[in-house]
Short mmCIF file of C-alpha atoms in Angstrom, two decimals:
data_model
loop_
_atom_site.label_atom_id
_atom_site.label_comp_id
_atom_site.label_asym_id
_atom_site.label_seq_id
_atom_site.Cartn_x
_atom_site.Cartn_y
_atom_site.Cartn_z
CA UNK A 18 0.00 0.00 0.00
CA UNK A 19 2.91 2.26 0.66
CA UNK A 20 4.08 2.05 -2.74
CA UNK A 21 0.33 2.82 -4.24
CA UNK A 22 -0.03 6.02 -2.21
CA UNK A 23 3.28 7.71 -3.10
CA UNK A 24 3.07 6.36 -6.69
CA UNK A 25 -0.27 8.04 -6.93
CA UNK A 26 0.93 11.58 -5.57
CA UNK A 27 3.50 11.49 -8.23
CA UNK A 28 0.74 10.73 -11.19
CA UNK A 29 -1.29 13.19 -9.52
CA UNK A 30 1.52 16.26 -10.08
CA UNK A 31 2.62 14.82 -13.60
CA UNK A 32 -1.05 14.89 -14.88
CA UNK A 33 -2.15 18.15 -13.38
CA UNK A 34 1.11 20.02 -14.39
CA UNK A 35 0.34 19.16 -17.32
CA UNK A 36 -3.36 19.65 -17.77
CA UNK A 37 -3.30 23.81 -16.43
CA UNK A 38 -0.31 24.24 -14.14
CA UNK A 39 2.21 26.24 -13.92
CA UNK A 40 5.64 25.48 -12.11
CA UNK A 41 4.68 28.72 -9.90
CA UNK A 42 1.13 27.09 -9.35
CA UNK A 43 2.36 24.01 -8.00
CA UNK A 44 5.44 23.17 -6.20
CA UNK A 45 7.46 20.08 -7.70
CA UNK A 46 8.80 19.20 -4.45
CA UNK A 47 5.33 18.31 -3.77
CA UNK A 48 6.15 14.48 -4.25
CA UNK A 49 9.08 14.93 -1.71
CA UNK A 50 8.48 15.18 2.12
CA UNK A 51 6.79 18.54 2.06
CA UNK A 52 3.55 18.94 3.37
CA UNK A 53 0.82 18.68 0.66
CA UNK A 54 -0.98 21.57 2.59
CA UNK A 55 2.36 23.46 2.12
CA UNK A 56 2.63 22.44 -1.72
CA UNK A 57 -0.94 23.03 -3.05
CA UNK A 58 -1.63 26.47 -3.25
CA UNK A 59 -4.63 27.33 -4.93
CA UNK A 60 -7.80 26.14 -5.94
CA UNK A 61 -6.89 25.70 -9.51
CA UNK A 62 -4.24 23.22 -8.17
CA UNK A 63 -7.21 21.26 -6.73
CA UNK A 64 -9.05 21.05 -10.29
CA UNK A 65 -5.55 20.03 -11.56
CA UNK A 66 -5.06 16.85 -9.44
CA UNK A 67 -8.84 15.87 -9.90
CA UNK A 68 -8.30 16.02 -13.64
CA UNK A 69 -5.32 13.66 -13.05
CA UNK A 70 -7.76 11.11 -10.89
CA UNK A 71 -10.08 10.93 -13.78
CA UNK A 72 -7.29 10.30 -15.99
CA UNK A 73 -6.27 7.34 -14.30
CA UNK A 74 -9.64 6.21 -13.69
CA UNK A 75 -9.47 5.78 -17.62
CA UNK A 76 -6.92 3.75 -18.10
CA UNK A 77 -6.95 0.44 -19.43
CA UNK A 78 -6.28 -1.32 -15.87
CA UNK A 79 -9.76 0.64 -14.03
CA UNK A 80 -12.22 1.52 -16.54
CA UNK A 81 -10.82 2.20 -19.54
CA UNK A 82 -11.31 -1.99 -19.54
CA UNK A 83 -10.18 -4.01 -16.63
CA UNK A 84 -13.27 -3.77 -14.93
CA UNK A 85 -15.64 -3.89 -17.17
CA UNK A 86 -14.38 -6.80 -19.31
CA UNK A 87 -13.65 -8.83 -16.48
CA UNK A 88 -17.02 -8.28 -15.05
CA UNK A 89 -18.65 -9.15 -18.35
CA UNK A 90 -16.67 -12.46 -19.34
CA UNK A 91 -17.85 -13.80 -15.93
CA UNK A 92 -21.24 -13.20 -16.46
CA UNK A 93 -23.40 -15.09 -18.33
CA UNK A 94 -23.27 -12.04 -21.39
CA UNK A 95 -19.64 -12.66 -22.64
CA UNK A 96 -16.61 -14.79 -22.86
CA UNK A 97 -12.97 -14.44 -24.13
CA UNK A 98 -12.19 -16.65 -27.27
CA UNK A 99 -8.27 -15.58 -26.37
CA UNK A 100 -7.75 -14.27 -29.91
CA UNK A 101 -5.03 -12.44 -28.46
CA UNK A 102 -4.97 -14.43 -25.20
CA UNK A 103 -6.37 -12.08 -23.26
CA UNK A 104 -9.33 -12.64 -20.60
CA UNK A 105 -9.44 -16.06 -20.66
CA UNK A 106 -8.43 -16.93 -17.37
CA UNK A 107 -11.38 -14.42 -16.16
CA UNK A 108 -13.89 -16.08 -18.11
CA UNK A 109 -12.20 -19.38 -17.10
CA UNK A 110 -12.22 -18.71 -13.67
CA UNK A 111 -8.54 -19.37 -13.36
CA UNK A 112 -7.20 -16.29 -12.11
CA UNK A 113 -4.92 -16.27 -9.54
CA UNK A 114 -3.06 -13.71 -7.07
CA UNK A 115 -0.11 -12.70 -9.98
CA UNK A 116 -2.49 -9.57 -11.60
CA UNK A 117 -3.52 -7.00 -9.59
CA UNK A 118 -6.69 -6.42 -11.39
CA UNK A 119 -7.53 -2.71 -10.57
CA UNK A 120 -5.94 -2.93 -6.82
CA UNK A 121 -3.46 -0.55 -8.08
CA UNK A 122 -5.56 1.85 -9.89
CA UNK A 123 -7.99 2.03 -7.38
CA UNK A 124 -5.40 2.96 -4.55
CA UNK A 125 -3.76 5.65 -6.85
CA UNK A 126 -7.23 7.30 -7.69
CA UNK A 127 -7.87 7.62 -3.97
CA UNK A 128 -4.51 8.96 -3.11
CA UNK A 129 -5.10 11.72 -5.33
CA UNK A 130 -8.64 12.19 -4.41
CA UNK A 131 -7.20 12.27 -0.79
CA UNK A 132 -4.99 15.19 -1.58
CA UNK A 133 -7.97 17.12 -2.51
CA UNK A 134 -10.04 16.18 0.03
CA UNK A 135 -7.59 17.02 3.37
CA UNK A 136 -6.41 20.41 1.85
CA UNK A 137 -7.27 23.36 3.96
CA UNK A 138 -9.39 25.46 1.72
CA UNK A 139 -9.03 28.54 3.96
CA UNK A 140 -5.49 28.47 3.03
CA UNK A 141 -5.96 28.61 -0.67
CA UNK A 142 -6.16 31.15 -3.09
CA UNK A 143 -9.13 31.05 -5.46
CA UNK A 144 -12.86 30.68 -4.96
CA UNK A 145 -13.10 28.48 -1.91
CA UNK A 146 -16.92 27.74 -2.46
CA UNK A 147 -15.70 26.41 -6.23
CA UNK A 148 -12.62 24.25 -3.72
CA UNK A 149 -15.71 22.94 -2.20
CA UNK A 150 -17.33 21.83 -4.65
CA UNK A 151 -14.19 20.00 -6.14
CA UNK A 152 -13.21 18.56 -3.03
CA UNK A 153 -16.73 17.05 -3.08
CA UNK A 154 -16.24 15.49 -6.44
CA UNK A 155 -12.82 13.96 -5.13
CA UNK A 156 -14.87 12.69 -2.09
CA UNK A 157 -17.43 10.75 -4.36
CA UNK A 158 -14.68 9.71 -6.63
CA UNK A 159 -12.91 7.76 -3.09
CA UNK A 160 -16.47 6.58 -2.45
CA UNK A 161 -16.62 5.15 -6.02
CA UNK A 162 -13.54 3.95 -5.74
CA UNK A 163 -13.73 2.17 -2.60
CA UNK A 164 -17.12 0.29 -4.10
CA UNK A 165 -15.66 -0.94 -6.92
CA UNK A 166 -12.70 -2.53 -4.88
CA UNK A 167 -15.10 -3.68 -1.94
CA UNK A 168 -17.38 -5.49 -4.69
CA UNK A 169 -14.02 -7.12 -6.88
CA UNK A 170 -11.90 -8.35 -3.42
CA UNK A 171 -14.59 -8.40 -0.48
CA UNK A 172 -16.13 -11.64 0.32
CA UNK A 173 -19.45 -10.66 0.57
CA UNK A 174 -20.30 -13.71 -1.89
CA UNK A 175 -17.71 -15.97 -0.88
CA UNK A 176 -19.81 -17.90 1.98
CA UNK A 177 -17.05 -17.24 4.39
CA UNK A 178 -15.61 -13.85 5.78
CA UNK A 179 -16.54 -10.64 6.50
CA UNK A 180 -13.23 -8.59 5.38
CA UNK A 181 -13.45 -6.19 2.40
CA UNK A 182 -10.72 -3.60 1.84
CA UNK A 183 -8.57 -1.06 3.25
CA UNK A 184 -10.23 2.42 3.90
CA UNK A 185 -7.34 4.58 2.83
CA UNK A 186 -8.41 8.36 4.12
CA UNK A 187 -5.25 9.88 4.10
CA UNK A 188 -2.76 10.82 1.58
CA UNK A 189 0.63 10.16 3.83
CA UNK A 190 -1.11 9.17 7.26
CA UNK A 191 0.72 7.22 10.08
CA UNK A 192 -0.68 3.89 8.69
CA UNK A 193 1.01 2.89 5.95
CA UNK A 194 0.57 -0.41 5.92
CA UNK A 195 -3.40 -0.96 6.81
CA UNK A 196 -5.20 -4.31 7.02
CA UNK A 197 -8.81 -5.57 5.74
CA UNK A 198 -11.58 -3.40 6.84
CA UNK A 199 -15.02 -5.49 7.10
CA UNK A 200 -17.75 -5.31 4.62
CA UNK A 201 -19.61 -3.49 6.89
CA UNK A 202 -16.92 -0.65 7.60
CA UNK A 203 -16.37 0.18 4.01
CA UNK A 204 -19.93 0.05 3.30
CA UNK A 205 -20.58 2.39 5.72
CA UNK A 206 -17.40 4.57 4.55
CA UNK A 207 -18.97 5.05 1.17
CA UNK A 208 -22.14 6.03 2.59
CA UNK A 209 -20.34 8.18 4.59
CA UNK A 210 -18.37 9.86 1.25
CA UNK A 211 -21.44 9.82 -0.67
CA UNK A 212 -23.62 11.93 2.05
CA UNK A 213 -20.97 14.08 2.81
CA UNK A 214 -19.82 15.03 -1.18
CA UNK A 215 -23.34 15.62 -1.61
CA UNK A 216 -23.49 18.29 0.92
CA UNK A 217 -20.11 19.83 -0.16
CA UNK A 218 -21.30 20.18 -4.24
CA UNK A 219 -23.02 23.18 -5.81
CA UNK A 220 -25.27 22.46 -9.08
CA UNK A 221 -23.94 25.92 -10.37
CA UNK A 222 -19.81 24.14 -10.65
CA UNK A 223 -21.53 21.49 -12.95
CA UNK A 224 -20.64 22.40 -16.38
CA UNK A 225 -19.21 18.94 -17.56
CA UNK A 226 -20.01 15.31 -17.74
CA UNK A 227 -16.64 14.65 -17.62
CA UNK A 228 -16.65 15.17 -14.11
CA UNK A 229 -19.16 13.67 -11.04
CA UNK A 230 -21.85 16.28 -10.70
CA UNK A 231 -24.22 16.66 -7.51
CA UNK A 232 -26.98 14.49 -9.12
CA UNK A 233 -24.27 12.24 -9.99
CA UNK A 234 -23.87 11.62 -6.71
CA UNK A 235 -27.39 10.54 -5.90
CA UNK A 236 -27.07 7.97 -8.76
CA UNK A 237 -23.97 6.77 -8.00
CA UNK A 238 -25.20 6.19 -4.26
CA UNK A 239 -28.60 4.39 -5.95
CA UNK A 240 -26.08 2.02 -7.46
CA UNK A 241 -24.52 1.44 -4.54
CA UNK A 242 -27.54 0.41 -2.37
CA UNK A 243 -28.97 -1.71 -5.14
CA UNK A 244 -25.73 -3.58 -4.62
CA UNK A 245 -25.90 -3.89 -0.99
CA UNK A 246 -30.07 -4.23 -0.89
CA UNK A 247 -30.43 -0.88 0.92
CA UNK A 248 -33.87 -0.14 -0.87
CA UNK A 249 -35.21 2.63 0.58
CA UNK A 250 -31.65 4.48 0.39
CA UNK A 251 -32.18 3.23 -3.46
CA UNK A 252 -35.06 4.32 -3.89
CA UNK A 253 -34.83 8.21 -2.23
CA UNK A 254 -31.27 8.38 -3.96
CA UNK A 255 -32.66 7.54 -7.68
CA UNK A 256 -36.12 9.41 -6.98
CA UNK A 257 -34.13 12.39 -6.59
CA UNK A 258 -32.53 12.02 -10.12
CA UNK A 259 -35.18 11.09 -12.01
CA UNK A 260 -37.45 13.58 -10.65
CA UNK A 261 -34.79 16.06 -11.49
CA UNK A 262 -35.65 16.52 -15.29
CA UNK A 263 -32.23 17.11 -15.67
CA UNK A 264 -32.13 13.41 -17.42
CA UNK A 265 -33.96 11.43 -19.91
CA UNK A 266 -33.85 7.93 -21.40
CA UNK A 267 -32.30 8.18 -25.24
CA UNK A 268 -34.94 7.46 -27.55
CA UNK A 269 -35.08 4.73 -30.21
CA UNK A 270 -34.22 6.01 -33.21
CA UNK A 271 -31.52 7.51 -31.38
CA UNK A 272 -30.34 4.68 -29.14
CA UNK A 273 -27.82 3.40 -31.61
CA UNK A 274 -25.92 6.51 -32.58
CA UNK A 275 -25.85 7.46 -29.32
CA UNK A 276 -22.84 5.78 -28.60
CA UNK A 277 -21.15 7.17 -30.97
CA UNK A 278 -21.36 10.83 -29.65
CA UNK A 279 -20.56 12.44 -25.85
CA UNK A 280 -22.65 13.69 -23.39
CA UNK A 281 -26.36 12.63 -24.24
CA UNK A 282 -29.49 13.51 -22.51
CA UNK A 283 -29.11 9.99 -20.93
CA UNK A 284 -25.28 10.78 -19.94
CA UNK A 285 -24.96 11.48 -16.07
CA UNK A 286 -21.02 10.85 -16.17
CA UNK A 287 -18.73 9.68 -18.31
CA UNK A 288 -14.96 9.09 -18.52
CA UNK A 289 -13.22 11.77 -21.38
CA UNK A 290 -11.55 10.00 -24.50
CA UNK A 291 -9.81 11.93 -27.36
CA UNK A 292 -7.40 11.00 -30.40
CA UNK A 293 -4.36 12.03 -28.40
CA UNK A 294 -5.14 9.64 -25.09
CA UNK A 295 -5.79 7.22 -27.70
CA UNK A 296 -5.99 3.84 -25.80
CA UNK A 297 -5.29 1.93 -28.86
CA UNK A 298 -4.75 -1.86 -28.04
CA UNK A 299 -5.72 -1.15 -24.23
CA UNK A 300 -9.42 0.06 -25.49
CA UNK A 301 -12.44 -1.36 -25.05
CA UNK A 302 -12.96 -1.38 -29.09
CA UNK A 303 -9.66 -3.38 -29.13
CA UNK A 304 -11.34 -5.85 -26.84
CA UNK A 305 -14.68 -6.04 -28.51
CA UNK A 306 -14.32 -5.56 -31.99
CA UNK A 307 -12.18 -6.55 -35.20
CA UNK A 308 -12.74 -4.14 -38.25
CA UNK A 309 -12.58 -5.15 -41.92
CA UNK A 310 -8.66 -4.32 -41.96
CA UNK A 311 -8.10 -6.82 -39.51
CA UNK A 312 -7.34 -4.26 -36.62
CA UNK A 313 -8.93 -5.28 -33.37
CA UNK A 314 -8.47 -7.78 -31.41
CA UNK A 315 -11.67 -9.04 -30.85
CA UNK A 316 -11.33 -11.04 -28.08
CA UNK A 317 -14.72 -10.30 -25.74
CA UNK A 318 -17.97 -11.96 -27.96
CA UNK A 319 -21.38 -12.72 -26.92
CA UNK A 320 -22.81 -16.18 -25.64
CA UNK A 321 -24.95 -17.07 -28.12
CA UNK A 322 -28.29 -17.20 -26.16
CA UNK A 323 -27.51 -13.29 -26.11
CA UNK A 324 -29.51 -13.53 -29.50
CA UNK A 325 -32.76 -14.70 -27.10
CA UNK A 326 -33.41 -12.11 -24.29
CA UNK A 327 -34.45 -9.42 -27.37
CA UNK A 328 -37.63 -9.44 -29.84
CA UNK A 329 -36.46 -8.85 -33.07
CA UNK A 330 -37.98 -5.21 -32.69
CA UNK A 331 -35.75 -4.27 -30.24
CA UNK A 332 -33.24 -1.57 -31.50
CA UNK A 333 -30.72 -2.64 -29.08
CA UNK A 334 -29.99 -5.71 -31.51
CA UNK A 335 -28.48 -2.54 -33.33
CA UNK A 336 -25.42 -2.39 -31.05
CA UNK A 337 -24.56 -6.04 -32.40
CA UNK A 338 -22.84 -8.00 -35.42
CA UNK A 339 -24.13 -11.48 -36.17
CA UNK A 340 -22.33 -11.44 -39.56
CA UNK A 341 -19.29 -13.47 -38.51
CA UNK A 342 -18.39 -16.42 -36.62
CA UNK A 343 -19.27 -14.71 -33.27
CA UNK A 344 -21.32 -12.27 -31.79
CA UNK A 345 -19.62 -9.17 -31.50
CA UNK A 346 -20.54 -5.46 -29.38
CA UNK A 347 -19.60 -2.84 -32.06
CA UNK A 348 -22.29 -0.22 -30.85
CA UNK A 349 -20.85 0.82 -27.24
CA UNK A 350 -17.37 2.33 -27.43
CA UNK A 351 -17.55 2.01 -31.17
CA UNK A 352 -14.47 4.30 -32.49
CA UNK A 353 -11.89 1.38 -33.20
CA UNK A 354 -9.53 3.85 -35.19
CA UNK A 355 -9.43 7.09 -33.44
CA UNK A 356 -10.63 6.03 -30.04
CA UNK A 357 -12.73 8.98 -29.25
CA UNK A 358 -15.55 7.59 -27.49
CA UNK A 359 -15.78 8.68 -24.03
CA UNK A 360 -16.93 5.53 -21.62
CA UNK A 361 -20.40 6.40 -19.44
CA UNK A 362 -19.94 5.46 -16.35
CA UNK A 363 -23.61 6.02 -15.08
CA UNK A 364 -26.53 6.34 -17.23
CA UNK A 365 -29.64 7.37 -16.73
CA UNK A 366 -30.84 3.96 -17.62
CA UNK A 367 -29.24 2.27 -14.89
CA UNK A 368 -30.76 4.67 -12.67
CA UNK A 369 -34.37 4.30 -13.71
CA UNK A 370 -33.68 0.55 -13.18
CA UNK A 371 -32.71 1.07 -9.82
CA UNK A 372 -35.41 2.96 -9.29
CA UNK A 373 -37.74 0.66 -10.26
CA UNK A 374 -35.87 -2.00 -8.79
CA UNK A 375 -36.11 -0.14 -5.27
CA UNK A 376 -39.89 0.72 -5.78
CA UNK A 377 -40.66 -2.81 -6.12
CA UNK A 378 -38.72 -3.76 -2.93
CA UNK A 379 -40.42 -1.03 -0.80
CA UNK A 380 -44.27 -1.16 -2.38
CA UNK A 381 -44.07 2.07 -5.11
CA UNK A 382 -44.98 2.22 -8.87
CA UNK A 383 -42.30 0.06 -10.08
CA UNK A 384 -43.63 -0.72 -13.30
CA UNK A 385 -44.20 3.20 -14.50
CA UNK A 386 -40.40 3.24 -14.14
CA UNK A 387 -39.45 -0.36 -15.35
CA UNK A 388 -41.85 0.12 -18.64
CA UNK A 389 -39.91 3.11 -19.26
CA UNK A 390 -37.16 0.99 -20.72
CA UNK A 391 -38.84 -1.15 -23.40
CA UNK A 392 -41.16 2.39 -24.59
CA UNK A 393 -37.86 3.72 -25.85
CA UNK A 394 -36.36 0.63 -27.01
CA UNK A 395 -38.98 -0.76 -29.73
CA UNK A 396 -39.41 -3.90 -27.84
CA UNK A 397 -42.96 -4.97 -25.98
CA UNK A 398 -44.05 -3.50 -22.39
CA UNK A 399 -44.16 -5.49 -19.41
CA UNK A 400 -47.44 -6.80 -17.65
CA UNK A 401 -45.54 -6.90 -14.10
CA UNK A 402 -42.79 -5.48 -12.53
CA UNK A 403 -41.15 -8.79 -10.86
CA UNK A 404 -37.81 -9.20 -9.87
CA UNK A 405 -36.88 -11.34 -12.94
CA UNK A 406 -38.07 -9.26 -15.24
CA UNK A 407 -35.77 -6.16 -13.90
CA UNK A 408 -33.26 -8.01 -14.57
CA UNK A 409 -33.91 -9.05 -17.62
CA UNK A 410 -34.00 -5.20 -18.26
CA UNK A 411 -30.92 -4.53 -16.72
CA UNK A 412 -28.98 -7.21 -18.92
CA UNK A 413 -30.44 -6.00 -22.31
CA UNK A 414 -29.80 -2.61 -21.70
CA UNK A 415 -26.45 -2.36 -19.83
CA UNK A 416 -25.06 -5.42 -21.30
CA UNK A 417 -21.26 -4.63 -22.09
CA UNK A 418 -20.58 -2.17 -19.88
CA UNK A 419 -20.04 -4.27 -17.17
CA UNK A 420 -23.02 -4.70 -14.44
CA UNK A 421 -24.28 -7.97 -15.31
CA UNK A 422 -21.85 -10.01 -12.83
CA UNK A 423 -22.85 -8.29 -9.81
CA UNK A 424 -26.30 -8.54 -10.55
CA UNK A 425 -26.23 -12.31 -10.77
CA UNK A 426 -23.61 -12.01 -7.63
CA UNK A 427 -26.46 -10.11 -5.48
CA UNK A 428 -29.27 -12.23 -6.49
CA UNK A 429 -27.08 -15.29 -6.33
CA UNK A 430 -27.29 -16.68 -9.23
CA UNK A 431 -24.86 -19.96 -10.37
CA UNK A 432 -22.30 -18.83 -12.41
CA UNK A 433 -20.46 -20.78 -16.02
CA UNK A 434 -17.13 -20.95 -16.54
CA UNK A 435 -16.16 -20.59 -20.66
CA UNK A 436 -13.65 -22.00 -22.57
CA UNK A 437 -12.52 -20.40 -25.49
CA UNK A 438 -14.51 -22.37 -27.83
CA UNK A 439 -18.00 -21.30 -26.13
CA UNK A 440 -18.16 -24.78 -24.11
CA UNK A 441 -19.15 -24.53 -20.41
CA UNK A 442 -16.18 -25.69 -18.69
CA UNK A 443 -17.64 -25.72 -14.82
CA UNK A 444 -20.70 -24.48 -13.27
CA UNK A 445 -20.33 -22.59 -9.91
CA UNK A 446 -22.81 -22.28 -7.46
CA UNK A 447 -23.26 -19.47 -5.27
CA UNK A 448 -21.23 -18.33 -2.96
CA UNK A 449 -17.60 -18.89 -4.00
CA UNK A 450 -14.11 -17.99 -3.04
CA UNK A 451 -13.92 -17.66 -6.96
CA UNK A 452 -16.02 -14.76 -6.61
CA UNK A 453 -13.73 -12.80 -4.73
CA UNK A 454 -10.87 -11.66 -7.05
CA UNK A 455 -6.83 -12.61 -5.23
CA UNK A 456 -5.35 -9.72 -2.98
CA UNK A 457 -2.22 -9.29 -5.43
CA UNK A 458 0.85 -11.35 -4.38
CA UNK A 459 2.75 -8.15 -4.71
CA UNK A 460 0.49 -6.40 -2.04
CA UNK A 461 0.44 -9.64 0.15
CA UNK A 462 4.20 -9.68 0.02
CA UNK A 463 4.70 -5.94 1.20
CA UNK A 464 1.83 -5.52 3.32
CA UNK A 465 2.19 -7.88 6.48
CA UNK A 466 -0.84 -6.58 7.73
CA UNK A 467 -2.92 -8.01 4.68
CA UNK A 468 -5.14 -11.27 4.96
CA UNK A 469 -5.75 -13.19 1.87
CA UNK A 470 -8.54 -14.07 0.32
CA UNK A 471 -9.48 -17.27 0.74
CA UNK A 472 -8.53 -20.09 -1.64
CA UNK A 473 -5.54 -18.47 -3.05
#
């Protein structure tokens, strides 16, 4: 862990000198033993380093693909036919503790969001209600952070345990070597993030998508009690949003090009992409797609019973090729040459599912919400608003971006492992140490404080 937080302080002054800095702005001793409340001087230096958290959070080992392909080719969606090798172990189920998955990534986002959040505003230059509002986004960004580790390394599914991750809330604090928080701490630390960054933002600061807004925070925390089963804290966080008007779902015969542009009416968030961060090989695209000049490397396809949860009406049958020997996503993140397409993290979509999904729990109008869905998609309405049939939803309409494992994770669901050839290999019922990804040998070996998962 040592090595994560220092690594991530120096990322953190690289990517924000670069983005708007000046060497007057920000000291470059900052990575040395200074104090970062010595070092950071402005406001502006705040925006800086939060512009270098999302820029990491984009990379190919966080969301720029790690977590969203590996999350997909365990699922029952996807699987890797290891054109270029990659992915199958995930969809194989044969990982083991030599990756580090996004442990790394994670850990350096929150370092820099921790910068952010523990500077003293009052000795800042700048507008300090604008440093507010930043040091809220950073906040929500830790909290997203945190969830996304919690849900890949805690054994909340495993059937044994109750540890989940470090909470890291400093950016050099005296603990630099922490051990396992419970599920329950971390939980209630992202709750904690999520409440308080929602206090600290100001509507007025939200100019971008690019960046969490205040409403983004209210969908993000929806997503994060769906996970956990918190329903009413679902269903007040995603009522907010919707009700909001702020929002809508993309329309049919617009559903498909969509992805192809930034910042819809359906966008609440989304990670930046242009022709000069070019992610090339370490795309998405690369990972879904292979273009008529060969480039691509294709690796992620479809199962075939894909084909089945969609009427033939349904435009989302739009976002996929049948023409080959596989099933291929060439809709979402489509831009396989220039690799402009910036990746939503939260849609409004998801969040009308959770909202339904939380209305039904708790006795409200989930089908209004639910039917929403299947009005803008072509395909027929639904009679009932049951449990299986939000899900259903959720897998035909976020399908590739990476939600469909933890939904059959929190309903506990038995789970395939693939071979490359499309062959079920095992079947794994629920829970599973398999379902909690390795702590990273690397992190086990510097960190004596660290408990493995189990199985590993």
């Amino acid at each position: 862990m040592k090595k994560i937080i220092y690594k991530g302080l120096i990322m953190a002054i690289s990517v924000g000198a670069i983005s708007s800095c000046t060497t007057e702005d920000l000291d470059p001793t900052l990575a040395q033993n200074k104090s970062v409340e010595q070092s950071v001087n402005n406001v502006g230096n705040l925006f800086s380093i939060l512009k270098g958290v999302h820029s990491l959070m984009s990379e190919s080992g966080y969301y720029g693909q790690d977590v969203i392909i590996t999350n997909e080719v365990r699922s029952d969606n996807t699987f890797s036919i290891g054109n270029s090798g990659r992915y199958t172990t995930e969809s194989q189920y044969l990982y083991n503790n030599n990756t580090d998955l996004i442990w790394n990534n994670a850990y350096e986002v929150i370092a820099n969001a921790n910068i952010i959040i523990n500077a003293n505003l009052e000795n800042l230059e700048g507008d300090v209600d604008y440093g507010a509002h930043v040091q809220g986004q950073a906040t929500a960004i830790r909290a997203l952070a945190h969830f996304d580790l919690l849900r890949e390394y805690g054994q909340q599914h495993t059937g044994s345990g109750n540890l989940g991750v470090p909470i890291v809330t400093e950016y050099k604090g005296d603990n630099l070597f922490p051990a396992r928080n419970t599920i329950e701490e971390v939980k209630a630390a992202i709750y904690s993030d999520l409440e308080m960054a929602y206090s600290m933002m100001d509507s007025q600061y939200d100019d971008s998508k690019v960046y969490i807004s205040k409403l983004g925070v209210k969908a993000l925390e929806s997503r994060v009690a769906v996970y956990f089963g918190d329903w009413t804290r679902a269903r007040d966080a995603a009522e907010i949003v919707v009700n909001s008007g702020e929002y809508s779902v993309i329309s049919a015969d617009s559903y498909v090009d969509s992805w192809q542009g930034d910042g819809g009416v359906n966008v609440i968030f989304e990670l930046a992409a242009s022709q000069v961060d070019n992610a090339g090989i370490n795309g998405l695209a690369y990972m879904y797609q292979i273009n008529a000049d060969g480039s691509g490397y294709g690796d992620v396809v479809a199962r075939p019973e894909v084909l089945g949860i969609y009427e033939d009406s349904d435009v989302r049958l739009g976002i996929l090729d049948t023409s080959g020997d596989w099933i291929r996503n060439t809709g979402k993140y489509p831009d396989n040459v220039n690799f402009t397409n910036n990746i939503p993290l939260i849609r409004f979509e998801e969040v009308v599912l959770n909202y339904a999904e939380a209305l039904m729990e708790t006795g409200g109008d989930a089908l209004t919400q639910l039917n929403k869905l299947p009005a803008n998609r072509g395909a027929s309405l639904y009679a009932a608003a049951t449990k299986d049939n939000i899900l259903l939803e959720r897998r035909r309409e976020l399908i590739f971006e990476g939600f469909r494992f933890d939904d059959q994770l929190r309903t506990g669901m038995t789970m395939e492992a693939v071979g490359t050839d499309g062959m079920i290999m095992e079947t794994i019922d629920y829970p599973s140490y398999l379902f909690a990804w390795p702590i990273p040998l690397s992190e086990m070996n510097a960190n004596s404080n660290m408990v493995q998962n189990d199985g590993y």
